[in-house]
Amino acid sequence: MANSAVPEQKPDRETPKFSNEAKKKFDELLTRYDSKRSALLPVLHLAQDEFGSLSDSVVEYVAELMDLSPAQVTEVVSFYHMYHRHPVGQHHLQFCMTLSCWMAGSHQLYKNTCSRLGIKPGEVTPDGKFSVAKVECLGSCGSAPIVQVNEAYYENLNPEKLNRLINSCKEGEPQTP
Amino acid sequence: MMRETQHHRNMRPMAVDLSPAPGEKRILLEHLGVQGIRRISVYESKGGYNALKKILEKKLSPDQVIEAVKGSGIRGRGGAGFPTGLKWNFVPKDQSKPHYLLCNADESEPGTFKDRVILEHLPHMMIEGMIIGAYAVQAKKSYVYIRGEYTYATKIVEEAIKEAYRAGYLGKNILGSGFDHDMFVHRGAGAYICGEETGLISSLEGKKGWPKLKPPFPAVEGYLKCPTVVNNVETLAAVPWIINNGDKAYSGIGTEKSTGTKLWSVSGDVVRQGVFEVECGASFQTLLEDCCRGMKDGRKLKAVIPGGSSAPILTAAEAMDMTLDYESIASKGSMLGSGGMIILDETRDLVQVLKNLSEFYHDESCGQCTPCREGTGWLMKILHSFTEKQARPIDLELLKTTSNNMIGRTICVLADSIAMPVLSYIEKFPEEFDRYLSESSGQSSLSEKLQAKELL
């Protein structure tokens, strides 16, 4: 008899799952609020830290954890600038483009960086090291221009300092220039 | 709660000179330069938490605390300038629903960076103010909503809250008073609109930061539809001083309607940029000449954005004639706002400046109300047509009608925050627009360029 078995269903992607440490953090976050949904923003930060980006499968996982629909989670993810649907570089360079930084030359720094690294927003360098983004006022108007790289602010920049910062990132030891 | 990357060790306080400047009157920032003032022991050695102790040990009633804050005359320092004591008084006295206090640390008004100084250096002053505020409105829980980008400030505030718990200023039965209070940090995720108090509440509820129609006001129906007070960092940080020194001492500083001091964030074309604490009612010259040491490179002052980018622009003459209080700045057709002052010298092209701001508001419109979602985009596109030298004479009128059709027609004031500046730039600096018009072809190929994303 011919083997008519249905081909084994292979999941097209791994189902994400929090590490024990992240799960502990998740449980603790829920205790802070009088409604479960209130924990969504911090949980999304946690998920992004854990999985690198908030892909569809991560969104589905978070939705299930939070008793929400994937659509409810997606609309929140897409609303806030700091959540990424796709992975960013190991060094995510975010240039403030708003008035005081712009007056201090942030557009030129941004352009120089894009051409030096050969990328545009939404792209990552082939080695996975860098990505760039234009962002709005970061609250560093008195120490402009500024680039935020991951969690750190690099202030009072100029083209030389920015080059030194990028060089130090390339060497794997980011230094405040 | 942040993933540590290689950049973690490079997190540090804002890189500006915070030493006292001539012309300042430091009340909130009195101990800013004290080594380690962000630690609880150092803060206590400078009289920290005495205001909270005074209230709880002398068993002052919540109403007495509200009366003191009312008497001080302090107005909200986030931008709207609403009297703080009055806001607290709107909270119902019954406890049929839980009450909440939210500290708005979502500082994101362009030109504003003063709350960052408090968060990074004087977190306990804000925390003490929050506990006092929570006691006054009988809130059992409070949240510090910090913008997601302020990672260093978040770390400092989280450490400070832990210290306050260990010292018994937070948690159960605070200082034996029977008052319980828990405090948490809530990180935003990058959205200007969450600085609007009802947008902040939506965000805290785990949703998009969509503002809500008022009334009902948050004091009656806020977070989770419960009575909620939302106060700015600077406002809350002033509360311990008011309790320690008395409402009369505070209202004795400043002017009759603008009491106390105000933190000004000054950026742009001045010699010394930074955060300066100045008595309300001081002259603009005090801030420009004494604190900021005048204009950079000896250039002339052209214009001033006095209270964050949402504030209508002032000419140099208007600025020179104003004093630093709510009434004086309003009388010039602008507002004190957040105190985020941007100084523009004679070389600045104000059409380019306005175009830059229009991009910000277009990007940050939450999209809920049509006049704002569409209007901010139209303003931006028309301003692009000016800077691309493709504007038609009618486009100046179009800027005005678009702005007038945005003002007052939306749930929150984000639309007004760009529409009013647009009108002010055109009214006060018409020659800047005329220059572009005279150089314009009047043949707009703007839409094709925009579609090709060449301009964005």
Coordinates of C-alpha atoms in Angstrom, one line a residue, chain B residues 13-211:
Chain B
P13 CA 24.8 62.1 33.1
M14 CA 24.2 64.9 30.6
A15 CA 27.4 66.4 29.4
V16 CA 26.7 70.1 30.2
D17 CA 28.2 72.4 32.8
L18 CA 25.9 72.4 35.8
S19 CA 27.8 74.7 38.0
P20 CA 25.9 77.7 39.3
A21 CA 25.7 80.6 37.0
P22 CA 25.4 84.3 37.9
G23 CA 21.7 85.4 37.9
E24 CA 20.4 82.0 39.1
K25 CA 18.4 81.6 42.2
R26 CA 18.8 77.9 43.2
I27 CA 16.1 76.4 45.4
L28 CA 15.5 73.0 43.7
L29 CA 19.1 72.9 42.4
E30 CA 20.6 74.1 45.7
H31 CA 22.5 70.9 46.3
L32 CA 23.1 69.9 42.7
G33 CA 26.8 70.2 43.0
V34 CA 27.1 68.1 46.2
Q35 CA 29.1 65.0 45.5
G36 CA 26.9 61.9 45.6
I37 CA 23.6 63.8 46.1
R38 CA 21.8 61.2 44.2
R39 CA 22.4 58.8 47.1
I40 CA 19.9 58.7 49.9
S41 CA 22.4 59.2 52.7
V42 CA 23.8 62.4 51.1
Y43 CA 20.3 63.7 50.3
E44 CA 19.3 63.1 53.9
S45 CA 22.4 64.9 55.2
K46 CA 21.2 67.9 53.3
G47 CA 17.7 67.8 54.9
G48 CA 16.3 65.3 52.5
Y49 CA 13.0 63.6 53.5
N50 CA 12.5 66.1 56.3
A51 CA 9.4 67.4 54.6
L52 CA 7.9 63.9 54.5
K53 CA 8.8 63.3 58.1
K54 CA 7.3 66.6 59.1
I55 CA 4.0 65.7 57.5
L56 CA 3.8 62.2 58.8
E57 CA 5.2 62.8 62.3
K58 CA 3.1 65.9 62.9
K59 CA 0.1 64.1 61.4
L60 CA -0.7 66.8 58.9
S61 CA -3.9 65.8 57.1
P62 CA -3.9 65.3 53.4
D63 CA -6.0 68.5 53.1
Q64 CA -3.5 70.5 55.0
V65 CA -0.8 69.3 52.5
I66 CA -3.0 70.3 49.6
E67 CA -3.7 73.7 51.2
A68 CA 0.1 74.3 51.6
V69 CA 0.7 73.5 47.9
K70 CA -2.2 75.7 46.9
G71 CA -0.9 78.5 49.1
S72 CA 2.5 78.3 47.4
G73 CA 0.9 79.2 44.1
I74 CA 3.1 76.7 42.2
R75 CA 1.9 75.9 38.7
G76 CA 2.6 72.8 36.7
R77 CA 6.1 72.9 35.2
G78 CA 5.5 70.5 32.4
G79 CA 4.0 73.1 30.0
A80 CA 0.3 73.8 30.8
G81 CA 1.0 75.8 34.0
F82 CA -2.1 74.6 35.8
P83 CA -2.1 75.3 39.6
T84 CA -0.8 72.1 41.2
G85 CA -2.8 72.5 44.5
L86 CA -6.0 72.9 42.6
K87 CA -5.3 69.8 40.5
W88 CA -4.8 67.8 43.7
N89 CA -8.0 69.2 45.2
F90 CA -10.0 67.8 42.2
V91 CA -9.3 64.2 43.3
P92 CA -12.4 62.9 45.1
K93 CA -12.0 62.4 48.8
D94 CA -13.7 59.0 48.9
Q95 CA -11.8 55.8 48.4
S96 CA -14.4 53.8 46.4
K97 CA -11.8 53.4 43.7
P98 CA -8.0 53.4 44.1
H99 CA -6.2 56.7 43.5
Y100 CA -3.0 57.0 41.5
L101 CA -0.2 59.5 41.2
L102 CA 1.8 59.6 38.0
C103 CA 5.1 61.5 37.6
N104 CA 5.4 62.7 34.1
A105 CA 9.1 62.1 33.2
D106 CA 8.4 61.7 29.5
E107 CA 10.4 65.0 28.8
S108 CA 10.3 65.2 25.0
E109 CA 9.3 68.8 24.1
P110 CA 12.0 69.9 21.7
G111 CA 14.4 72.2 23.5
T112 CA 13.6 70.8 27.0
F113 CA 16.2 68.9 29.1
K114 CA 15.6 70.2 32.6
D115 CA 13.8 67.2 34.1
R116 CA 16.8 65.1 33.1
V117 CA 18.9 67.0 35.6
I118 CA 16.6 66.2 38.4
L119 CA 16.2 62.6 37.4
E120 CA 20.0 62.1 37.0
H121 CA 21.2 64.0 40.0
L122 CA 18.3 64.7 42.4
P123 CA 16.0 61.7 42.1
H124 CA 15.2 61.6 45.8
M125 CA 13.9 65.2 45.7
M126 CA 11.4 64.0 43.1
I127 CA 10.6 60.8 45.0
E128 CA 10.0 62.7 48.2
G129 CA 7.7 65.1 46.4
M130 CA 5.9 62.1 44.9
I131 CA 5.3 60.4 48.3
I132 CA 4.0 63.7 49.7
G133 CA 1.7 64.2 46.6
A134 CA 0.5 60.6 47.0
Y135 CA -0.3 61.2 50.6
A136 CA -2.2 64.4 49.7
V137 CA -4.4 62.6 47.2
Q138 CA -4.3 59.3 49.2
A139 CA -2.8 57.3 46.3
K140 CA -1.5 53.8 47.2
K141 CA 0.5 53.5 44.0
S142 CA 2.6 55.8 41.9
Y143 CA 4.5 55.4 38.7
V144 CA 7.4 57.4 37.3
Y145 CA 6.7 57.4 33.5
I146 CA 10.2 57.9 32.1
R147 CA 10.8 58.2 28.4
G148 CA 12.3 55.1 27.1
E149 CA 15.4 56.8 25.7
Y150 CA 16.4 58.1 29.2
T151 CA 18.2 54.9 30.1
Y152 CA 20.7 56.4 32.5
A153 CA 18.1 58.4 34.3
T154 CA 15.9 55.3 34.6
K155 CA 18.8 53.4 36.2
I156 CA 19.4 56.2 38.7
V157 CA 15.7 56.5 39.6
E158 CA 15.3 52.8 40.0
E159 CA 18.3 52.7 42.4
A160 CA 16.9 55.6 44.3
I161 CA 13.4 54.0 44.7
K162 CA 15.1 50.9 46.1
E163 CA 17.0 53.1 48.6
A164 CA 13.8 54.8 49.6
Y165 CA 12.2 51.4 50.3
R166 CA 15.1 50.3 52.4
A167 CA 14.9 53.5 54.4
G168 CA 11.2 53.0 55.1
Y169 CA 10.0 55.9 53.1
L170 CA 8.1 53.6 50.7
G171 CA 6.2 50.4 51.4
K172 CA 3.9 49.5 54.2
N173 CA 3.2 51.9 57.2
I174 CA 5.6 54.6 56.1
L175 CA 7.4 56.0 59.2
G176 CA 4.8 54.4 61.4
S177 CA 2.1 56.6 60.0
G178 CA -0.2 53.9 58.7
F179 CA 0.2 55.3 55.2
D180 CA 1.2 52.6 52.6
H181 CA 2.7 53.5 49.3
D182 CA 4.4 51.7 46.4
M183 CA 6.3 53.3 43.6
F184 CA 7.4 51.9 40.3
V185 CA 9.3 53.1 37.2
H186 CA 7.4 52.7 33.9
R187 CA 9.5 53.1 30.8
G188 CA 8.0 54.6 27.7
A189 CA 9.0 53.4 24.3
G190 CA 9.5 56.6 22.2
A191 CA 6.4 58.7 21.6
Y192 CA 6.2 62.5 22.1
I193 CA 2.4 62.3 22.6
C194 CA 2.9 60.3 25.8
G195 CA 4.0 63.5 27.5
E196 CA 0.4 64.7 27.2
E197 CA -1.2 63.5 30.4
T198 CA -4.1 61.5 28.9
G199 CA -1.7 60.0 26.3
L200 CA 0.6 59.1 29.1
I201 CA -2.4 57.3 30.9
S202 CA -3.3 55.4 27.7
S203 CA 0.3 54.3 27.4
L204 CA 0.5 53.2 31.0
E205 CA -2.6 51.2 30.3
G206 CA -0.6 49.2 27.8
K207 CA -2.1 50.9 24.7
K208 CA -1.1 53.3 22.0
G209 CA -0.5 56.7 23.5
W210 CA -3.7 58.1 22.3
P211 CA -5.0 61.1 24.3

